[in-house]
Amino acid sequence: MEPELGNVNLEADENGKGSASGNFIQSIISEDLRNGKNGGRVHTRFPPEPNGYLHIGHAKSICLNFGLAAANGGITNLRFDDTNPSKEEVEYVESIKTDVRWLGFDWEERMFFASDYFDQLYNFAVGLIKAGKAYVCDLNAQEIKEYRGTLTEPGKESPYRNRSVEENLSLFQRMRAGEFEDGSRVLRAKIDMASPNLNLRDPVLYRILRAAHHRTGDKWCIYPMYDYAHPLSDALEDITHSICTLEFADHRPLYDWAIDNVDYDAAAHGRPQQIEFARLNLSHTVMSKRKLRQLVEEGYVRGWDDPRMPTISGLRRRGYTPAAIRDFCERIGVAKRDSMVDIALLEHCIREELNMKAPRIMAVLQPLKLIIDNYPEGQVEWLEAENNPEDPTAGSRKIPFSREIYIEQEDFMENPPKKFFRLVPGGEIRLKSAYIIKCQQVVKDSEGRIIELRCSYDPDSKSGGATAGRKVKGTSHWVSAQHALPAEVRLYDHLFPDENPEEDEGVNFTSKINPRSLEILENCMLEPTLAKAVEGSRYQFMRQGYFCVDPDSTSGRLVFNRIVSLKDSWARMQKSKPATRK
């Protein structure tokens, strides 16, 4: 499915402020600035809940919030909406900070937590009770759901809705003091049980929950609900534009109600405005934190940073760059309706970047030994090889050539089909940056498996030689057996072969996991140039794809992750589209 368009350009201009191309949120901000709203300020926030690792959808929100603020001379807060201690951990807080910084954004000194405001939020709730706009309700969760009504039928008022202000104040204070069991009472807003918007049918503002909080410890046994804490946190931080995803559109009236009915700060500059945009749905994966957590906890993947995961940490480990992810977020743009974005576009973005930047390396992933009988024993030549044909400034390197080399198993066929242009018995190929060789003999083991090729070479076919211009149809990469570095290579594919693994209701999404999403090759041979490769370094393995050094690497054994193959399905799809008439 094609991505929605309407991009926001997140590149900084010469003044470092950034610039924004047209999208509907930028249009709203531009109109606000023209009208002098909020004193001409633009102040956004990125407000993750610290209950899991961020994924590529959060990257879109990060780029949008920080990018729009920068493009309009504004600022952005990082705020953790930590109102549910039963699911939140310091580990997630630290991972989120790492991810935002890695993407290239800086909140400077503006890092906040909803828990910073727990005392104020409690006092605001007391004010609502005193104003007759909130009450303590003894219905349990199931009863509240039953009383709520449906989309076609109004709800019923709670039998506790008309308690006196004094009784509600006393009960709420006792809730805070820990006198009641978890789930036995809640504080609810008194709005309208007949509202067509179910979110306004006396929503819960506070619940009793005995769980240690990662910042406040056991100070509190009641915690504010997200829909209550979030708008007031925005207001307390002087946020001007509260940008969120479409699923919160129906919650906007409650967002506004909380701000309108609480005297959050008489000195606050302006009033936050909630604006919704379409969340990112990426093909061949899942984007729910709950489902990502399930993949981790049930062992379907190796962790939150498994390179098959759509998490930012997983993409980072796989070898994606911040620039490629920012480019992807810009290309998909900002839309008002949900759609599915093809993961091929994300892969296209990293290919485009690495094609220009990644050094070329020869790596044989499934080695087949080849002995050149007429090459002098013990001789080693150091041949010249260009580092990147797309970058004239990248220079060249020296690679060793010797009598015994490795080529790919797939580059030889004993009984080839038509149009097979690699090595065959009696056939010739050119070795990249080296000589033309001819296969003279195929050596097999007792079970008939090919274990070795015996070949000859043309000494004058090297660059600059008398027969260097002789044409042969195939060219293969290779590595010198004497100098090769052993390595493990991990080939990653989509975690789900289905474009939308959540499409079939009633079917467990884990049943659709691709059993071939990871293939580990343990006996790969690499050219010695990689001896000093460091974690995170990226290379193009010629004819194989783009690869990144994994943190599992040791001084004696490198481990590489395939970022993407060389085949660019997105570019091919774009070329196949009919031209647009003008």
Coordinates of C-alpha atoms in Angstrom, one line a residue, residues 39-540:
G39 CA 2.1 34.7 22.4
G40 CA 3.7 33.4 19.2
R41 CA 5.2 30.4 21.0
V42 CA 5.4 26.8 19.7
H43 CA 6.0 24.3 22.4
T44 CA 5.5 20.6 21.8
R45 CA 6.2 17.5 23.8
F46 CA 7.0 13.8 23.1
P47 CA 5.2 11.9 25.9
P48 CA 6.0 8.2 26.0
E49 CA 4.7 5.8 28.6
P50 CA 7.8 4.0 30.1
N51 CA 6.2 0.5 29.7
G52 CA 8.3 -0.8 26.9
Y53 CA 10.8 0.0 24.2
L54 CA 10.0 2.6 21.5
H55 CA 9.3 1.4 18.0
I56 CA 9.4 2.9 14.5
G57 CA 5.9 4.4 15.1
H58 CA 7.3 6.4 18.0
A59 CA 10.2 7.5 15.8
K60 CA 7.6 9.2 13.5
S61 CA 6.1 11.0 16.6
I62 CA 9.6 12.0 17.8
C63 CA 10.5 13.4 14.4
L64 CA 7.2 15.2 14.1
N65 CA 7.2 16.8 17.6
F66 CA 10.8 17.9 17.6
G67 CA 10.8 18.7 13.9
L68 CA 7.8 21.0 13.9
A69 CA 9.0 22.8 17.0
A70 CA 12.4 23.4 15.5
A71 CA 10.9 24.4 12.1
N72 CA 8.9 27.1 13.9
G73 CA 11.5 28.4 16.3
G74 CA 10.0 26.5 19.2
I75 CA 11.0 23.9 21.8
T76 CA 10.1 20.3 22.7
N77 CA 9.8 18.6 26.1
L78 CA 10.5 14.9 26.8
R79 CA 7.9 13.8 29.2
F80 CA 7.3 10.4 30.6
D81 CA 3.6 9.7 31.3
D82 CA 4.3 7.4 34.2
T83 CA 0.9 6.9 35.7
N84 CA 0.7 3.1 35.7
P85 CA 3.5 1.8 38.0
S86 CA 2.5 -1.9 37.5
K87 CA 3.9 -1.8 34.0
E88 CA 6.7 0.8 34.1
E89 CA 10.4 0.4 34.8
V90 CA 13.6 2.5 34.9
E91 CA 15.0 0.3 32.1
Y92 CA 12.3 1.6 29.8
V93 CA 13.0 5.2 30.8
E94 CA 16.7 4.8 30.0
S95 CA 16.1 3.1 26.7
I96 CA 13.7 5.8 25.6
K97 CA 16.3 8.5 26.4
T98 CA 18.9 6.6 24.4
D99 CA 16.6 6.2 21.4
V100 CA 15.6 9.9 21.3
R101 CA 19.2 11.0 21.5
W102 CA 20.3 8.4 18.9
L103 CA 17.7 9.7 16.5
G104 CA 19.4 13.1 16.7
F105 CA 17.1 15.1 19.0
D106 CA 17.8 17.0 22.2
W107 CA 15.3 18.0 24.9
E108 CA 18.1 20.0 26.6
E109 CA 16.9 20.5 30.3
R110 CA 13.3 19.8 29.6
M111 CA 12.8 16.3 30.8
F112 CA 9.7 15.8 32.9
F113 CA 7.5 13.0 34.4
A114 CA 3.8 13.0 35.0
S115 CA 4.8 11.8 38.5
D116 CA 6.4 15.3 39.0
Y117 CA 2.8 16.6 39.2
F118 CA 1.2 13.9 41.4
D119 CA 0.7 16.4 44.3
Q120 CA -0.8 19.0 42.0
L121 CA -3.0 16.5 40.2
Y122 CA -4.3 15.3 43.5
N123 CA -5.1 18.9 44.6
F124 CA -6.8 19.5 41.3
A125 CA -9.0 16.5 41.9
V126 CA -9.9 17.8 45.3
G127 CA -10.9 21.1 43.6
L128 CA -13.1 19.1 41.2
I129 CA -14.8 17.4 44.1
K130 CA -15.4 20.7 45.9
A131 CA -16.9 22.1 42.7
G132 CA -19.3 19.2 42.5
K133 CA -17.6 17.9 39.3
A134 CA -16.1 14.6 40.7
Y135 CA -17.3 11.9 43.0
V136 CA -16.1 8.7 44.6
C137 CA -17.8 5.6 43.1
D138 CA -18.0 2.2 44.7
L139 CA -19.0 0.3 41.5
N140 CA -16.4 -2.3 40.4
A141 CA -14.8 -2.2 36.9
Q142 CA -17.4 -4.6 35.4
E143 CA -20.3 -2.6 36.9
I144 CA -18.9 0.7 35.6
K145 CA -18.7 -0.9 32.1
E146 CA -22.3 -2.1 32.4
Y147 CA -23.6 1.3 33.6
R148 CA -21.7 3.0 30.8
G149 CA -24.2 2.1 28.1
T150 CA -23.4 1.6 24.4
L151 CA -22.9 3.6 21.3
T152 CA -26.7 3.5 20.7
E153 CA -28.0 3.5 24.3
P154 CA -27.2 6.1 27.0
G155 CA -25.5 5.1 30.2
K156 CA -27.1 4.9 33.7
E157 CA -26.0 7.1 36.5
S158 CA -24.0 5.4 39.3
P159 CA -26.0 5.1 42.6
Y160 CA -23.1 6.9 44.2
R161 CA -23.1 9.9 41.8
N162 CA -25.0 12.2 44.1
R163 CA -22.9 11.8 47.2
S164 CA -22.3 15.1 49.1
V165 CA -19.1 17.1 48.6
E166 CA -18.2 16.3 52.2
E167 CA -18.6 12.6 51.8
N168 CA -16.6 12.5 48.5
L169 CA -13.8 14.6 50.1
S170 CA -13.6 12.2 53.0
L171 CA -13.7 9.1 50.9
F172 CA -11.0 10.4 48.5
Q173 CA -8.7 11.3 51.4
R174 CA -9.2 7.8 52.8
M175 CA -8.4 6.4 49.3
R176 CA -5.1 8.2 49.4
A177 CA -4.5 7.0 53.0
G178 CA -4.8 3.4 51.9
E179 CA -7.9 2.5 53.8
F180 CA -9.6 0.7 50.9
E181 CA -8.7 -2.4 48.8
D182 CA -7.4 -2.1 45.2
G183 CA -10.3 -1.8 42.8
S184 CA -12.9 -1.1 45.5
R185 CA -13.4 2.6 44.7
V186 CA -12.5 5.1 42.0
L187 CA -12.8 8.8 41.6
R188 CA -15.0 9.7 38.6
A189 CA -15.6 13.0 36.8
K190 CA -19.3 14.0 36.8
I191 CA -20.0 15.0 33.2
D192 CA -22.8 13.4 31.2
M193 CA -24.0 9.8 31.3
A194 CA -26.1 10.4 28.2
S195 CA -23.3 11.9 26.1
P196 CA -22.9 10.5 22.6
N197 CA -19.2 10.3 23.3
L198 CA -18.6 7.4 25.7
N199 CA -15.4 9.0 27.0
L200 CA -17.6 11.7 28.7
R201 CA -19.8 9.3 30.5
D202 CA -18.3 10.0 34.0
P203 CA -14.8 8.7 33.2
V204 CA -12.5 7.4 35.9
L205 CA -9.9 10.0 37.1
Y206 CA -8.2 8.0 39.9
R207 CA -8.0 4.3 40.9
I208 CA -6.5 2.5 43.9
L209 CA -3.4 0.6 42.9
R210 CA -0.8 -0.7 45.4
A211 CA 2.3 -0.8 43.3
A212 CA 5.7 0.7 43.9
H213 CA 6.4 3.5 41.5
H214 CA 9.8 3.7 39.8
R215 CA 10.2 7.3 41.0
T216 CA 7.8 7.9 44.0
G217 CA 8.2 4.5 45.6
D218 CA 5.3 3.7 47.9
K219 CA 4.2 7.3 48.5
W220 CA 1.0 6.8 46.6
C221 CA -1.5 4.1 46.5
I222 CA -3.9 6.0 44.2
Y223 CA -2.8 6.9 40.7
P224 CA -4.4 9.3 38.1
M225 CA -5.7 7.9 34.8
Y226 CA -3.9 8.8 31.6
D227 CA -6.8 10.8 30.2
Y228 CA -6.7 13.0 33.3
A229 CA -3.0 13.3 33.9
H230 CA -2.0 13.9 30.3
P231 CA -3.9 17.1 29.5
L232 CA -3.0 18.7 32.8
S233 CA 0.6 17.8 32.4
D234 CA 0.5 19.5 29.0
A235 CA -1.1 22.6 30.7
L236 CA 1.4 22.7 33.5
E237 CA 4.3 22.6 31.0
D238 CA 2.8 25.4 28.9
I239 CA 2.5 23.1 25.9
T240 CA 0.9 24.8 22.9
H241 CA 0.3 22.0 20.5
S242 CA -0.3 18.5 21.9
I243 CA 0.2 16.2 18.9
C244 CA -1.1 12.7 19.2
T245 CA -2.3 9.8 17.1
L246 CA -5.9 9.3 15.7
E247 CA -7.0 6.9 18.4
F248 CA -7.1 9.8 20.8
A249 CA -9.5 11.9 18.6
D250 CA -12.5 10.6 20.6
H251 CA -10.7 11.5 23.8
R252 CA -10.2 15.2 22.8
P253 CA -13.5 16.4 24.5
L254 CA -12.2 14.8 27.8
Y255 CA -8.8 16.4 27.2
D256 CA -10.5 19.8 26.9
W257 CA -12.9 19.1 29.8
A258 CA -9.9 18.5 32.2
I259 CA -8.2 21.7 31.1
D260 CA -11.4 23.8 31.2
N261 CA -12.5 22.6 34.7
V262 CA -9.2 22.8 36.6
D263 CA -7.5 26.0 37.6
Y264 CA -4.1 24.6 36.6
D265 CA -2.1 27.8 36.6
A266 CA -3.3 31.3 36.3
A267 CA 0.0 32.4 34.9
A268 CA 0.2 29.7 32.2
H269 CA 0.8 31.0 28.7
G270 CA -2.0 30.0 26.5
R271 CA -4.0 26.7 26.3
P272 CA -2.8 23.4 24.9
Q273 CA -4.6 22.2 21.7
Q274 CA -4.8 18.5 20.9
I275 CA -4.2 17.7 17.3
E276 CA -4.4 14.1 15.9
F277 CA -2.5 12.5 13.1
A278 CA -2.5 9.0 11.6
R279 CA -0.2 6.6 13.4
L280 CA 2.3 4.6 11.5
N281 CA 1.2 1.1 10.5
L282 CA 4.2 -0.8 9.0
S283 CA 3.7 -3.9 6.9
H284 CA 5.1 -7.4 7.9
T285 CA 5.3 -6.5 11.6
V286 CA 3.2 -5.6 14.7
M287 CA 3.3 -2.2 16.3
S288 CA 1.5 -2.8 19.6
K289 CA 3.7 -2.6 22.7
R290 CA 1.7 -5.4 24.3
K291 CA 2.3 -7.7 21.3
L292 CA 6.0 -6.7 21.1
R293 CA 6.3 -7.5 24.8
Q294 CA 4.7 -10.8 24.2
L295 CA 7.2 -11.6 21.4
V296 CA 10.0 -10.9 23.9
E297 CA 8.6 -12.6 27.0
E298 CA 7.5 -15.7 25.2
G299 CA 10.9 -16.1 23.5
Y300 CA 9.9 -15.6 19.8
V301 CA 12.7 -13.1 19.6
R302 CA 16.0 -12.6 21.5
G303 CA 15.0 -9.4 23.2
W304 CA 13.6 -5.9 22.6
D305 CA 16.7 -5.2 20.4
D306 CA 16.4 -8.3 18.3
P307 CA 17.1 -7.0 14.7
R308 CA 13.8 -8.5 13.5
M309 CA 11.8 -6.2 15.9
P310 CA 10.4 -2.8 14.7
T311 CA 11.8 -1.2 17.9
I312 CA 14.3 1.6 17.5
S313 CA 16.8 -0.4 19.4
G314 CA 16.2 -3.4 17.1
L315 CA 16.7 -1.3 14.0
R316 CA 19.8 0.3 15.5
R317 CA 21.3 -3.2 16.2
R318 CA 20.4 -4.4 12.8
G319 CA 22.3 -1.5 11.3
Y320 CA 19.8 1.2 10.4
T321 CA 21.1 4.7 10.8
P322 CA 19.3 7.7 12.4
A323 CA 19.4 9.5 9.0
A324 CA 17.6 6.7 7.2
I325 CA 14.9 6.6 9.8
R326 CA 14.4 10.3 9.8
D327 CA 14.3 10.2 6.0
F328 CA 11.7 7.4 6.1
C329 CA 9.5 9.5 8.6
E330 CA 9.7 12.5 6.3
R331 CA 8.8 10.5 3.2
I332 CA 5.7 8.9 4.7
G333 CA 4.5 12.3 5.8
V334 CA 1.6 13.4 8.1
A335 CA -1.9 12.1 7.2
K336 CA -5.3 12.4 8.7
R337 CA -6.3 8.8 8.1
D338 CA -4.7 5.5 8.9
S339 CA -2.9 3.5 6.2
M340 CA -0.4 0.7 5.8
V341 CA 3.1 1.7 4.9
D342 CA 5.2 -0.9 3.0
I343 CA 8.3 -1.9 4.9
A344 CA 10.0 -1.8 1.5
L345 CA 10.1 2.0 1.7
L346 CA 12.0 1.8 5.0
E347 CA 14.5 -0.6 3.4
H348 CA 14.8 1.7 0.4
C349 CA 15.8 4.6 2.7
I350 CA 18.7 2.7 4.3
R351 CA 19.9 1.3 0.9
E352 CA 20.0 4.8 -0.6
E353 CA 22.2 6.1 2.3
L354 CA 24.5 3.1 2.5
N355 CA 24.9 2.9 -1.3
M356 CA 26.7 6.2 -1.1
K357 CA 28.6 5.6 2.2
A358 CA 29.2 1.9 2.9
P359 CA 32.7 0.5 1.9
R360 CA 32.5 -2.5 -0.4
I361 CA 33.9 -5.7 1.0
M362 CA 34.3 -9.2 -0.4
A363 CA 32.7 -11.8 1.9
V364 CA 32.0 -15.4 1.1
L365 CA 29.0 -16.6 3.1
Q366 CA 28.9 -20.2 2.0
P367 CA 32.5 -21.0 1.0
L368 CA 33.7 -23.4 -1.6
K369 CA 37.5 -23.9 -1.8
L370 CA 39.2 -23.3 -5.1
I371 CA 42.9 -24.1 -5.8
I372 CA 44.7 -22.5 -8.7
D373 CA 47.2 -25.1 -9.7
N374 CA 49.4 -23.0 -12.0
Y375 CA 49.6 -20.1 -9.4
P376 CA 53.0 -20.2 -7.6
E377 CA 52.8 -21.9 -4.1
G378 CA 53.6 -19.5 -1.3
Q379 CA 53.1 -16.4 -3.4
V380 CA 50.8 -13.6 -2.2
E381 CA 49.8 -10.6 -4.3
W382 CA 48.2 -7.5 -2.9
L383 CA 45.7 -6.3 -5.4
E384 CA 44.0 -2.9 -5.6
A385 CA 40.3 -2.7 -5.0
E386 CA 38.1 0.3 -4.9
N387 CA 36.2 1.0 -1.7
N388 CA 33.1 2.5 -3.1
P389 CA 32.4 3.1 -6.8
E390 CA 29.6 5.6 -5.9
D391 CA 32.1 7.8 -3.9
P392 CA 35.2 8.8 -5.8
T393 CA 36.7 10.1 -2.6
A394 CA 36.5 6.8 -0.8
G395 CA 39.8 5.6 -2.3
S396 CA 41.0 2.0 -2.5
R397 CA 42.4 -0.8 -0.4
K398 CA 44.8 -3.7 -0.9
I399 CA 43.5 -7.2 -0.7
P400 CA 45.6 -10.4 -0.7
F401 CA 45.4 -13.0 -3.5
S402 CA 47.0 -16.5 -3.2
R403 CA 46.9 -19.9 -4.7
E404 CA 43.9 -21.1 -2.5
I405 CA 40.8 -19.0 -2.4
Y406 CA 37.1 -19.3 -1.4
I407 CA 34.2 -18.5 -3.7
E408 CA 30.5 -18.8 -3.1
Q409 CA 29.0 -22.3 -3.4
E410 CA 26.3 -20.8 -5.6
D411 CA 28.8 -19.5 -8.0
F412 CA 29.6 -23.0 -9.3
M413 CA 27.3 -25.5 -10.9
E414 CA 28.3 -28.8 -12.3
N415 CA 25.2 -29.2 -14.4
P416 CA 24.1 -25.6 -15.0
P417 CA 20.8 -24.4 -16.5
K418 CA 20.8 -22.0 -19.5
K419 CA 21.9 -18.4 -18.7
F420 CA 24.0 -19.5 -15.7
F421 CA 27.0 -17.2 -16.1
R422 CA 29.2 -18.3 -13.1
L423 CA 31.8 -21.1 -13.0
V424 CA 31.1 -24.4 -14.6
P425 CA 33.4 -27.4 -15.5
G426 CA 35.7 -26.2 -18.3
G427 CA 34.2 -22.7 -18.0
E428 CA 35.8 -19.3 -17.2
I429 CA 34.9 -16.4 -14.9
R430 CA 36.7 -13.3 -13.8
L431 CA 37.6 -12.9 -10.1
K432 CA 36.7 -9.4 -9.0
S433 CA 39.8 -7.1 -9.1
A434 CA 42.0 -10.2 -10.0
Y435 CA 42.4 -12.7 -12.8
I436 CA 40.3 -14.8 -15.1
I437 CA 40.3 -18.5 -14.0
K438 CA 39.1 -21.7 -15.7
C439 CA 37.7 -24.8 -13.9
Q440 CA 39.7 -27.8 -14.7
Q441 CA 38.6 -30.4 -12.2
V442 CA 35.8 -31.0 -9.6
V443 CA 36.8 -32.8 -6.4
K444 CA 34.1 -34.7 -4.5
D445 CA 34.1 -36.6 -1.2
S446 CA 33.0 -40.2 -0.7
E447 CA 29.3 -39.2 -0.7
G448 CA 29.6 -37.3 -3.9
R449 CA 29.5 -33.8 -2.4
I450 CA 31.7 -31.1 -4.1
I451 CA 34.4 -30.1 -1.7
E452 CA 37.0 -28.4 -3.9
L453 CA 37.6 -27.0 -7.4
R454 CA 40.9 -27.2 -9.2
C455 CA 41.5 -24.4 -11.6
S456 CA 44.0 -22.5 -13.7
Y457 CA 44.5 -18.8 -14.2
D458 CA 45.5 -16.5 -17.0
P459 CA 48.5 -14.5 -15.6
D460 CA 48.0 -11.7 -18.1
S461 CA 44.3 -11.1 -17.3
K462 CA 44.8 -8.9 -14.3
S463 CA 44.2 -5.2 -14.8
G464 CA 46.9 -3.8 -17.0
G465 CA 47.8 -7.2 -18.4
A466 CA 47.9 -8.2 -22.1
T467 CA 44.6 -10.1 -21.8
A468 CA 42.9 -8.0 -19.2
G469 CA 40.3 -6.9 -21.8
R470 CA 39.3 -10.5 -22.7
K471 CA 35.5 -10.9 -22.2
V472 CA 34.0 -13.5 -19.9
K473 CA 30.4 -13.5 -18.9
G474 CA 30.7 -14.0 -15.2
T475 CA 32.4 -12.2 -12.3
S476 CA 32.7 -13.6 -8.8
H477 CA 33.9 -12.3 -5.5
W478 CA 36.4 -14.3 -3.5
V479 CA 38.7 -14.2 -0.5
S480 CA 42.2 -15.6 0.0
A481 CA 41.9 -18.8 2.1
Q482 CA 45.2 -18.1 3.8
H483 CA 44.1 -14.6 4.9
A484 CA 40.3 -15.0 5.4
L485 CA 38.7 -14.0 8.6
P486 CA 36.1 -16.5 10.0
A487 CA 32.8 -14.9 10.9
E488 CA 29.2 -15.6 11.8
V489 CA 26.6 -13.9 9.6
R490 CA 23.0 -13.6 10.6
L491 CA 20.5 -13.2 7.7
Y492 CA 17.3 -11.5 8.8
D493 CA 14.0 -11.5 6.9
H494 CA 10.6 -10.1 7.8
L495 CA 9.3 -11.3 11.1
F496 CA 5.9 -12.0 9.4
P497 CA 5.5 -13.0 5.7
D498 CA 1.9 -11.5 5.8
E499 CA 1.6 -7.8 5.1
N500 CA -0.8 -7.5 8.0
P501 CA -0.4 -10.3 10.5
E502 CA -3.2 -8.8 12.7
E503 CA -5.7 -8.8 9.8
D504 CA -7.5 -12.1 10.8
E505 CA -9.5 -11.6 14.0
G506 CA -9.5 -14.6 16.2
V507 CA -6.1 -15.9 14.9
N508 CA -3.2 -15.6 17.2
F509 CA -0.7 -13.3 15.5
T510 CA 2.3 -15.4 16.8
S511 CA 1.1 -18.3 14.6
K512 CA 2.0 -16.2 11.6
I513 CA 5.7 -15.7 12.5
N514 CA 8.1 -16.4 9.7
P515 CA 10.1 -19.6 10.7
R516 CA 12.8 -18.4 8.3
S517 CA 13.1 -14.9 9.7
L518 CA 16.6 -15.6 10.9
E519 CA 19.2 -17.8 9.3
I520 CA 22.6 -18.1 10.9
L521 CA 25.7 -18.9 8.8
E522 CA 28.6 -19.9 11.0
N523 CA 31.4 -20.6 8.6
C524 CA 31.6 -17.4 6.5
M525 CA 35.0 -16.1 5.3
L526 CA 35.7 -12.4 5.0
E527 CA 38.6 -10.4 3.5
P528 CA 41.2 -9.4 6.1
T529 CA 40.3 -5.7 5.7
L530 CA 37.6 -6.3 8.4
A531 CA 40.1 -7.4 11.1
K532 CA 39.6 -4.0 12.9
A533 CA 35.9 -3.6 12.2
V534 CA 34.1 -2.1 15.3
E535 CA 30.6 -2.6 16.6
G536 CA 28.1 -0.7 14.5
S537 CA 30.3 -0.4 11.4
R538 CA 28.4 -0.9 8.1
Y539 CA 29.6 -2.5 4.9
Q540 CA 28.3 -3.7 1.6

